[in-house]
PDB file of C-alpha atoms in Angstrom:
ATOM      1  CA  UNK A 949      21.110 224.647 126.416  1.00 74.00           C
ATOM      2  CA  UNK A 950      19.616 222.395 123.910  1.00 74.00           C
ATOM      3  CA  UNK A 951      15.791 220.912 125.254  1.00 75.00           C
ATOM      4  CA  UNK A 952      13.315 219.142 123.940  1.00 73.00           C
ATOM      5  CA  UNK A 953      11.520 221.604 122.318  1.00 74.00           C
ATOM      6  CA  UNK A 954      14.967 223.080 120.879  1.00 76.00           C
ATOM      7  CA  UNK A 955      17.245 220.293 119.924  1.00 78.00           C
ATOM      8  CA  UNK A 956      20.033 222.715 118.545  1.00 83.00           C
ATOM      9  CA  UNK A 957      20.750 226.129 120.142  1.00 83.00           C
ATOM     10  CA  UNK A 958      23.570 228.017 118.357  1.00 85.00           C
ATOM     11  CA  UNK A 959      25.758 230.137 120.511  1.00 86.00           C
ATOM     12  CA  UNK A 960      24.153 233.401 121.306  1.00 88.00           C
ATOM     13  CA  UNK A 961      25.635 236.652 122.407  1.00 90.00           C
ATOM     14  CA  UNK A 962      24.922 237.908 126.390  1.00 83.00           C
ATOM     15  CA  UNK A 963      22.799 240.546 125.360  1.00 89.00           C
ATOM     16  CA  UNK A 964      19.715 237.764 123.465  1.00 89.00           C
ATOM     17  CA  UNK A 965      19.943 235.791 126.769  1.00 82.00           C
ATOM     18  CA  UNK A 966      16.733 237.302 128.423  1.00 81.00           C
ATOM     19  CA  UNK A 967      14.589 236.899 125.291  1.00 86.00           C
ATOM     20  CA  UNK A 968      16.001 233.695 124.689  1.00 85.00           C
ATOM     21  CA  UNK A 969      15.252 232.567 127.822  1.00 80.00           C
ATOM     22  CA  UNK A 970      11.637 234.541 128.091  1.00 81.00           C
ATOM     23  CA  UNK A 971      10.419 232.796 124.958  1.00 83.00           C
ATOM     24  CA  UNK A 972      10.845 229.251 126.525  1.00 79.00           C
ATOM     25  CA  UNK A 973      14.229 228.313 125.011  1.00 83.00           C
ATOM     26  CA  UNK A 974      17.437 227.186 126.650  1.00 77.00           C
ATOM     27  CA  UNK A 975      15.206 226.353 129.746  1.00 77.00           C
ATOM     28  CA  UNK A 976      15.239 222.890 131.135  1.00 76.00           C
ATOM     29  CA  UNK A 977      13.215 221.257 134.538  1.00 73.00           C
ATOM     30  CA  UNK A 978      15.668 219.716 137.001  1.00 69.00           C
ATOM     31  CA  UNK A 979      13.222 216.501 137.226  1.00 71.00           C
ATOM     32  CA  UNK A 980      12.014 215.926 133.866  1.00 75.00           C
ATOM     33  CA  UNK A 981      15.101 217.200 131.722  1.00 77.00           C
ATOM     34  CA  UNK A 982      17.809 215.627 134.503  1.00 82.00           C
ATOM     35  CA  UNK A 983      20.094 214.139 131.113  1.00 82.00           C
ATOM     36  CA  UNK A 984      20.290 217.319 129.526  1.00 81.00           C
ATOM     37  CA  UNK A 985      21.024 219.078 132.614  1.00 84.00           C
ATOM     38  CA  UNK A 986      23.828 216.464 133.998  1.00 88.00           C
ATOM     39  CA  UNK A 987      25.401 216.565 130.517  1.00 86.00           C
ATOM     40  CA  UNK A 988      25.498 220.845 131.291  1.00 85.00           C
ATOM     41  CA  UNK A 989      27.109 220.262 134.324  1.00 89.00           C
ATOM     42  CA  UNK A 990      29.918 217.662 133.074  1.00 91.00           C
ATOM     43  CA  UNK A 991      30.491 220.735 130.280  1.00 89.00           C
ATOM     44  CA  UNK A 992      30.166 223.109 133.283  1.00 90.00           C
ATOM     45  CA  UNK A 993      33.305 221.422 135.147  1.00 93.00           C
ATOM     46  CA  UNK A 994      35.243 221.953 132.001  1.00 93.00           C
ATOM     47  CA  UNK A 995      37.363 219.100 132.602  1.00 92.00           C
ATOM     48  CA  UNK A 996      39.480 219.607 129.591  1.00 92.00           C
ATOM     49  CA  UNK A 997      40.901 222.624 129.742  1.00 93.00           C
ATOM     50  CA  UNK A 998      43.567 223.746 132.494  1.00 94.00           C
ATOM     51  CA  UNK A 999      42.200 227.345 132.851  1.00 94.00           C
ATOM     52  CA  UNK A1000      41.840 228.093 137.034  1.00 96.00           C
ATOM     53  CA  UNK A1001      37.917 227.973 137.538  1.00 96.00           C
ATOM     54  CA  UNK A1002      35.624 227.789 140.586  1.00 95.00           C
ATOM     55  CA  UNK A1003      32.111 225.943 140.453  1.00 94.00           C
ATOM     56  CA  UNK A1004      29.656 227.034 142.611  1.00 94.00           C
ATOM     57  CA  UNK A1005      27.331 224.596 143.331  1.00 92.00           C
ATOM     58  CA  UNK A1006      23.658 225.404 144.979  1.00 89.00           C
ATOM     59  CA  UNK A1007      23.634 221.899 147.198  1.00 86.00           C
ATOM     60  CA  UNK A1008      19.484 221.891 147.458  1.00 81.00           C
ATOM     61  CA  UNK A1009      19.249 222.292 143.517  1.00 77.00           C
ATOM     62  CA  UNK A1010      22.433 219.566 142.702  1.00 86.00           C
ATOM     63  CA  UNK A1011      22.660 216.945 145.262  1.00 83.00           C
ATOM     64  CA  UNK A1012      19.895 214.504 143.827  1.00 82.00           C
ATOM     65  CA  UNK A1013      20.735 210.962 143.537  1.00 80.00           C
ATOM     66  CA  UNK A1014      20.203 211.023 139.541  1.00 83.00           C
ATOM     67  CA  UNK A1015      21.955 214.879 139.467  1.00 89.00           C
ATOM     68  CA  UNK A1016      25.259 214.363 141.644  1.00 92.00           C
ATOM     69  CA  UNK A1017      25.051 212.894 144.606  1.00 91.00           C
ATOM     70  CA  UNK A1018      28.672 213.232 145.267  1.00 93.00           C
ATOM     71  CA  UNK A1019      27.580 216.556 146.812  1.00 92.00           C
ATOM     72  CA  UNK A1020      25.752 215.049 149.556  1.00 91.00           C
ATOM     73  CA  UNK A1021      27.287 214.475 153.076  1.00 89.00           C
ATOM     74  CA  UNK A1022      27.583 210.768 153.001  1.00 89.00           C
ATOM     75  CA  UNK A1023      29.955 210.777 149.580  1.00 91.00           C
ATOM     76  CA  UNK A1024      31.376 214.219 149.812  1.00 91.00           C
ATOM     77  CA  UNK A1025      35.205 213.953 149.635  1.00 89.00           C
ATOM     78  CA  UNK A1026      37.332 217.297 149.198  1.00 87.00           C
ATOM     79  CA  UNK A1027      40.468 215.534 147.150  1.00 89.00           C
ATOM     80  CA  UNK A1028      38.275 213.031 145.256  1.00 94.00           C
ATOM     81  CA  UNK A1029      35.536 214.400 142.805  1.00 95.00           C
ATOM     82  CA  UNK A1030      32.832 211.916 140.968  1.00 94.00           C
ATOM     83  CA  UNK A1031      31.650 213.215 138.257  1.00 93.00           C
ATOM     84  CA  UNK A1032      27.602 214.430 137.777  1.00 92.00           C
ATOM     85  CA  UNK A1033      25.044 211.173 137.918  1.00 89.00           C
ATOM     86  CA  UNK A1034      27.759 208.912 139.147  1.00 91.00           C
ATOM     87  CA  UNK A1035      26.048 206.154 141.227  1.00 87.00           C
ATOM     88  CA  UNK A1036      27.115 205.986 144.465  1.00 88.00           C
ATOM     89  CA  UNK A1037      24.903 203.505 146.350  1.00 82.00           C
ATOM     90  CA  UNK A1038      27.790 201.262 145.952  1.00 81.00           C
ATOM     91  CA  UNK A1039      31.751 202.492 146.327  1.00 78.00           C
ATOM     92  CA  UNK A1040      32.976 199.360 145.827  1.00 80.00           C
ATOM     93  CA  UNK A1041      31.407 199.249 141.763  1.00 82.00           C
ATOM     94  CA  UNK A1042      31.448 203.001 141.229  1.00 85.00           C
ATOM     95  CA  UNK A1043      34.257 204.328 139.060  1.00 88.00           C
ATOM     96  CA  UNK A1044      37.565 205.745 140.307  1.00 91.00           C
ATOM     97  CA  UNK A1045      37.100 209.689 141.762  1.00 93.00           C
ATOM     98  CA  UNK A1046      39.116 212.010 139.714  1.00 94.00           C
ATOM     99  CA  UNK A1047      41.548 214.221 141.627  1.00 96.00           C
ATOM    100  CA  UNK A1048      42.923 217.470 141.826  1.00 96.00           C
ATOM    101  CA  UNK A1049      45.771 216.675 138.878  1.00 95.00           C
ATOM    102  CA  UNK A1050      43.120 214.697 136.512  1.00 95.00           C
ATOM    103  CA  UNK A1051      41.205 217.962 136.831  1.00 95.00           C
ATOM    104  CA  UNK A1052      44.027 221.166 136.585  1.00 96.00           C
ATOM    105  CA  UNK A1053      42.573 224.115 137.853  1.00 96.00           C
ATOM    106  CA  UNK A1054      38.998 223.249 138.937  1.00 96.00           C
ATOM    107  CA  UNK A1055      37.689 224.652 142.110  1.00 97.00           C
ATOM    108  CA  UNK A1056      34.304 223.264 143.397  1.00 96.00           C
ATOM    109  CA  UNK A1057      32.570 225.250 146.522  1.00 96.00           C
ATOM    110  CA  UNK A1058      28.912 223.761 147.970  1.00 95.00           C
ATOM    111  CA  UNK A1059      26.951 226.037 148.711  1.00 93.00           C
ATOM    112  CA  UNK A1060      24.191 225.065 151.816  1.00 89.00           C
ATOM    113  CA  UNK A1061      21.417 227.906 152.898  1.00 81.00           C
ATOM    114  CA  UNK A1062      19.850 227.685 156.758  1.00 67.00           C
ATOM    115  CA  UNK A1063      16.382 226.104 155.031  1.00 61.00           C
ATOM    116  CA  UNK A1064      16.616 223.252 157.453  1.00 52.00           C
ATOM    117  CA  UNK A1065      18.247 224.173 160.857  1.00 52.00           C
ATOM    118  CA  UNK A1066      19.170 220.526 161.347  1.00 55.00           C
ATOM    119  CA  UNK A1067      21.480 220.697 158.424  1.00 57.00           C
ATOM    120  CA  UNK A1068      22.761 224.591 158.925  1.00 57.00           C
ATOM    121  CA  UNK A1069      22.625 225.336 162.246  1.00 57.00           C
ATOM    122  CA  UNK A1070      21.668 229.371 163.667  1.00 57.00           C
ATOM    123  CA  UNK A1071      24.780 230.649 165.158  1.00 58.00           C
ATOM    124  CA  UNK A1072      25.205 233.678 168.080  1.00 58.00           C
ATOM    125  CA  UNK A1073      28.514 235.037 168.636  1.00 61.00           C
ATOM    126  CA  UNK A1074      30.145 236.056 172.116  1.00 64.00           C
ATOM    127  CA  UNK A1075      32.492 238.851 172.510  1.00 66.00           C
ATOM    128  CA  UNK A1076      35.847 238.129 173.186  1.00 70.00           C
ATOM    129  CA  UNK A1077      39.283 238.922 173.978  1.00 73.00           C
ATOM    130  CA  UNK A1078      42.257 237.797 171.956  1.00 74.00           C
ATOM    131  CA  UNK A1079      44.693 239.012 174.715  1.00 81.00           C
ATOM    132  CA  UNK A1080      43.546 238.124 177.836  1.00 79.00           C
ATOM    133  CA  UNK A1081      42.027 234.870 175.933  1.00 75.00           C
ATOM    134  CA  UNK A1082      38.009 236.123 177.926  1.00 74.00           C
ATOM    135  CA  UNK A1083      35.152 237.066 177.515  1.00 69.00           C
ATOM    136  CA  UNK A1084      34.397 240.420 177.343  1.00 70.00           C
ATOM    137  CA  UNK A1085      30.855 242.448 177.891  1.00 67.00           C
ATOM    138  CA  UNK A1086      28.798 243.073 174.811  1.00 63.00           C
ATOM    139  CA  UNK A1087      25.709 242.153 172.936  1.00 56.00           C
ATOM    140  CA  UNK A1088      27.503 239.161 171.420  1.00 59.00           C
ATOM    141  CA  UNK A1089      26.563 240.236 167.670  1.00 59.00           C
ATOM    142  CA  UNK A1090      28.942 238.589 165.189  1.00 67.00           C
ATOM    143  CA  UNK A1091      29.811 238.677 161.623  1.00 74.00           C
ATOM    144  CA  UNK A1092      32.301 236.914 159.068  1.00 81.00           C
ATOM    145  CA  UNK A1093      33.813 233.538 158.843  1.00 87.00           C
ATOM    146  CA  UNK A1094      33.494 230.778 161.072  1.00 85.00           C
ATOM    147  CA  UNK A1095      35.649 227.794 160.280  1.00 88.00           C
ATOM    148  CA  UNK A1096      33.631 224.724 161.914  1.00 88.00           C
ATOM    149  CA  UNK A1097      36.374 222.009 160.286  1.00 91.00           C
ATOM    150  CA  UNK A1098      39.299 221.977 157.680  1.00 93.00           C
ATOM    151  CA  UNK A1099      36.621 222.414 154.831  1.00 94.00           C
ATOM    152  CA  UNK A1100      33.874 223.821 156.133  1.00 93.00           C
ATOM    153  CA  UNK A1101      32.894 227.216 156.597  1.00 93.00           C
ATOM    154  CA  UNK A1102      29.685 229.214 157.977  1.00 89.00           C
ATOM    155  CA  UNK A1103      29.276 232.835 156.325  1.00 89.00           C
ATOM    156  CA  UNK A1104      27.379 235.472 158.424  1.00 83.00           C
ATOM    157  CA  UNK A1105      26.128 238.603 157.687  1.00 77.00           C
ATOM    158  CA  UNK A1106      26.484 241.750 159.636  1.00 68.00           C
ATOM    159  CA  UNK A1107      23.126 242.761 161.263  1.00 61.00           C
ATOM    160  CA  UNK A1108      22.028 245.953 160.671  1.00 56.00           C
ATOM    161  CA  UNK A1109      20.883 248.196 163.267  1.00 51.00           C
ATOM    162  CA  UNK A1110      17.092 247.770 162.943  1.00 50.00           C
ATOM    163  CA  UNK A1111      15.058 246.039 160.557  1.00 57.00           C
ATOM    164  CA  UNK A1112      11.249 245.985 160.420  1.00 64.00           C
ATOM    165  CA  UNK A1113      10.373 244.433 156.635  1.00 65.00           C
ATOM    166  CA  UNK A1114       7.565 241.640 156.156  1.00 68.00           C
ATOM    167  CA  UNK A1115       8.909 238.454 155.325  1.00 62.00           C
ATOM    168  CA  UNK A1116       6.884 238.159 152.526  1.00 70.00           C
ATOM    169  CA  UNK A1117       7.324 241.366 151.083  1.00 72.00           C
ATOM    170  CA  UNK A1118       8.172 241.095 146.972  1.00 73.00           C
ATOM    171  CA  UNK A1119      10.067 243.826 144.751  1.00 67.00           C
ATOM    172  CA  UNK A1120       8.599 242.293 141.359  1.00 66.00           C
ATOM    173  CA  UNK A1121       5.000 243.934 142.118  1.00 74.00           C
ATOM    174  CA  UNK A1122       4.951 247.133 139.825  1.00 77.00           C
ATOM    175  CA  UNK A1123       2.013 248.560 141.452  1.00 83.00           C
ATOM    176  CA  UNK A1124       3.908 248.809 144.926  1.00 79.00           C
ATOM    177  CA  UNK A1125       6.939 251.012 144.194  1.00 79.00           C
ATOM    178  CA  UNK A1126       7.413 251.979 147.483  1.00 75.00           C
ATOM    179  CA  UNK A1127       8.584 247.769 148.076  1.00 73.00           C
ATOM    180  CA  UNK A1128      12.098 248.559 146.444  1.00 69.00           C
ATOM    181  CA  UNK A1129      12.945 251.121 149.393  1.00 67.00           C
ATOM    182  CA  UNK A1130      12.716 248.420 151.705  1.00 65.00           C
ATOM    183  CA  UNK A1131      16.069 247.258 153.720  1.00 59.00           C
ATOM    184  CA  UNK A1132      16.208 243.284 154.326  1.00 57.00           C
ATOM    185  CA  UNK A1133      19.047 241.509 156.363  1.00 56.00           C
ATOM    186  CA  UNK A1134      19.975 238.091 156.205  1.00 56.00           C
ATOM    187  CA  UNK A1135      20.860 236.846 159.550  1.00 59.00           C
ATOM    188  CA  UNK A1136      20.678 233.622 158.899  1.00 70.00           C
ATOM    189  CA  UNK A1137      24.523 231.591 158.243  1.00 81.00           C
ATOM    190  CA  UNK A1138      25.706 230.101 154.624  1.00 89.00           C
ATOM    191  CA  UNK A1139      27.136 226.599 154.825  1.00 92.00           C
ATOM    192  CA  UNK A1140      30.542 227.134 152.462  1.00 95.00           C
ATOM    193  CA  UNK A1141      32.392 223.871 151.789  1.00 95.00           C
ATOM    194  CA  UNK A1142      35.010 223.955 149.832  1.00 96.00           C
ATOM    195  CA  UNK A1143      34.544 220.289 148.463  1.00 95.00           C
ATOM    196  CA  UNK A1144      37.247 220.077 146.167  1.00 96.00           C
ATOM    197  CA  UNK A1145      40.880 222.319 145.707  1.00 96.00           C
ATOM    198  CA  UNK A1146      43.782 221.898 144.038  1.00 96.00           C
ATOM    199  CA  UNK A1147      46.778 221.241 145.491  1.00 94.00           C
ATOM    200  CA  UNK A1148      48.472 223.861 148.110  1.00 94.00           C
ATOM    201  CA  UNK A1149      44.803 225.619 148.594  1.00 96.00           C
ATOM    202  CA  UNK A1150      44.037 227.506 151.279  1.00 96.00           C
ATOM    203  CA  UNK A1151      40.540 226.634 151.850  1.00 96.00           C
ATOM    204  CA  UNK A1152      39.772 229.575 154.020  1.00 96.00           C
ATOM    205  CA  UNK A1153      41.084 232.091 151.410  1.00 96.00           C
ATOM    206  CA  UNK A1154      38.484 230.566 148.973  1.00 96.00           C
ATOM    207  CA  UNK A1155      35.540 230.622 151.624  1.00 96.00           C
ATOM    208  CA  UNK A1156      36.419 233.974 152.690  1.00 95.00           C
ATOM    209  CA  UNK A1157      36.174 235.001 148.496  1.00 95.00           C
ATOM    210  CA  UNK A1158      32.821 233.615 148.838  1.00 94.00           C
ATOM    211  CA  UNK A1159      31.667 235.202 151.824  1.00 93.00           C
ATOM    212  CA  UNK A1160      33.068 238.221 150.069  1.00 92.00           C
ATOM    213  CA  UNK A1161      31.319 237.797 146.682  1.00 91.00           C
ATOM    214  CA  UNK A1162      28.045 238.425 149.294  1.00 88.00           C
ATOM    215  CA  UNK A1163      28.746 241.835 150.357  1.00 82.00           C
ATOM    216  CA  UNK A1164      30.605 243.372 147.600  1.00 79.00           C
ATOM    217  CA  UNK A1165      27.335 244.819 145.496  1.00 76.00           C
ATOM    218  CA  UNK A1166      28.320 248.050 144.796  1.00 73.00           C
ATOM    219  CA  UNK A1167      25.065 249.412 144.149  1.00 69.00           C
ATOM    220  CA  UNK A1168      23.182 248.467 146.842  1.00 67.00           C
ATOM    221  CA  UNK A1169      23.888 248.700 150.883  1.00 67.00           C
ATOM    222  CA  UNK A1170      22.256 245.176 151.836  1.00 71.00           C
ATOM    223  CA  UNK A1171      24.563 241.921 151.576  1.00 78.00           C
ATOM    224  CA  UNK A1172      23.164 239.143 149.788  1.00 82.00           C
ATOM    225  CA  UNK A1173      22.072 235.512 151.180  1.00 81.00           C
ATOM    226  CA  UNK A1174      23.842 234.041 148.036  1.00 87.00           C
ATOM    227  CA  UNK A1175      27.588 234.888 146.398  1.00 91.00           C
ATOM    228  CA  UNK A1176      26.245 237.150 143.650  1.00 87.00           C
ATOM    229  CA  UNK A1177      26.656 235.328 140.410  1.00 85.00           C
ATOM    230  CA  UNK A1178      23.884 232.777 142.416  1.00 87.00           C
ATOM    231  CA  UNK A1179      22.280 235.661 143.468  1.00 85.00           C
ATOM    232  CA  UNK A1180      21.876 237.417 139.855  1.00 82.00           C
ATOM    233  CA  UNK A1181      20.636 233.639 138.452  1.00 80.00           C
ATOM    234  CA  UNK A1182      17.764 233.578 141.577  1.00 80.00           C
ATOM    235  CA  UNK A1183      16.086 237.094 141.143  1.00 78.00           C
ATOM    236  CA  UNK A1184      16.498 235.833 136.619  1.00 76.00           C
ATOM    237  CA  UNK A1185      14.161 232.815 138.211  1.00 74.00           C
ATOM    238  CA  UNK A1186      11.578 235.511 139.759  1.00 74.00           C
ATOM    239  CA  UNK A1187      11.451 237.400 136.568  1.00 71.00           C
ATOM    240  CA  UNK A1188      11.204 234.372 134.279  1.00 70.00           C
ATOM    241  CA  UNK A1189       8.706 232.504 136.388  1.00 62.00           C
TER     242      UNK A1189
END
């Protein structure tokens, strides 16, 4: 991405991202670069082109009033999109929402974490029967999809069968080695709302590709809090920092 400091960044192959990126370039602030990152997103969206795409967006990092406030609960509508920076404070003078046959092929999931239990709530789950519609006797544990409306989905975790690792343990410390045998669980539910589909969608079949994008790491045992594109782009934040 083009910066201050960089006004013109040619194209790059994959394999120059990391230095790229480790010698300051390409890098913007959320706060202080906010134009140069809402003009990323609009290119992001692709909303010229008619390929089939899905945008995953991280709601903490996105939802700002001057990022894209469309993403926050109050504006949120699954078959009407506004585009990044949009100013919503006032429907009535805002400019028409774009929907699903402006934009041919575009996907867009919201993505919530549990940081704030008043906006992702914990969930237990409760044995049950399908035949005899009861309860049945068990330790309740739970994992999957729950589908809490038409468009909104909580992702869970399976729990393994112990877990004893420090909450603040870290796997970027070379001098502790022994960190990276370490087994973490994430018990904790993602909010998936699939905030705007194209026509004859199944929104659970995209929530349940999320949900599956968590657990299907092939070289590693432990599922993932985020789908793991997100996830790859977090631990690049660790390493960068």
């Amino acid at each position: 991405m083009p910066t201050r400091a960089s006004s013109y960044e040619p194209e790059i192959p994959f394999t120059q991202l990391p230095e790229a990126l480790t010698a300051q370039r390409g890098r913007i602030n959320a706060y202080r670069d906010r134009p140069a990152l809402v003009d990323f997103l609009r290119q992001a969206l692709a909303p010229d082109t008619t390929t089939d795409r899905i945008f995953l967006a991280r709601s903490a990092a996105l939802r700002q009033r001057d990022i894209w406030p469309w993403l926050q609960d109050t504006y949120l509508t699954p078959a009407a999109v506004h585009a990044p920076r949009t100013r919503l404070g006032h429907l009535e003078t805002a400019p028409a929402p774009r929907k699903p046959k402006d934009l041919p092929g575009l996907r867009i999931i919201r993505l919530r974490e549990a940081a704030d239990r008043n906006a992702v709530a914990h969930l237990f789950g409760v044995p049950f029967d399908e035949e005899t519609q009861q309860r049945t006797p068990g330790n309740g544990r739970f994992s999957g999809l729950v589908q809490l409306s038409d468009t909104v989905f909580y992702g869970l975790n399976p729990r393994p069968d112990q877990n004893q690792t420090p909450l603040k343990i870290t796997k970027l410390d070379p001098s502790q080695p022994q960190n990276a045998t370490w087994s973490v669980h994430n018990p904790r539910p993602l909010e998936i709302v699939t905030a705007f589909l194209q026509d004859g969608d199944d929104p659970a079949e995209l929530a349940m590709y999320v949900q599956v994008l968590r657990r299907s790491v092939l070289h590693a045992a432990n599922d993932t809090v985020w789908p793991w594109l997100i996830h790859c782009a977090d631990l690049m934040t660790e390493y960068l920092v």
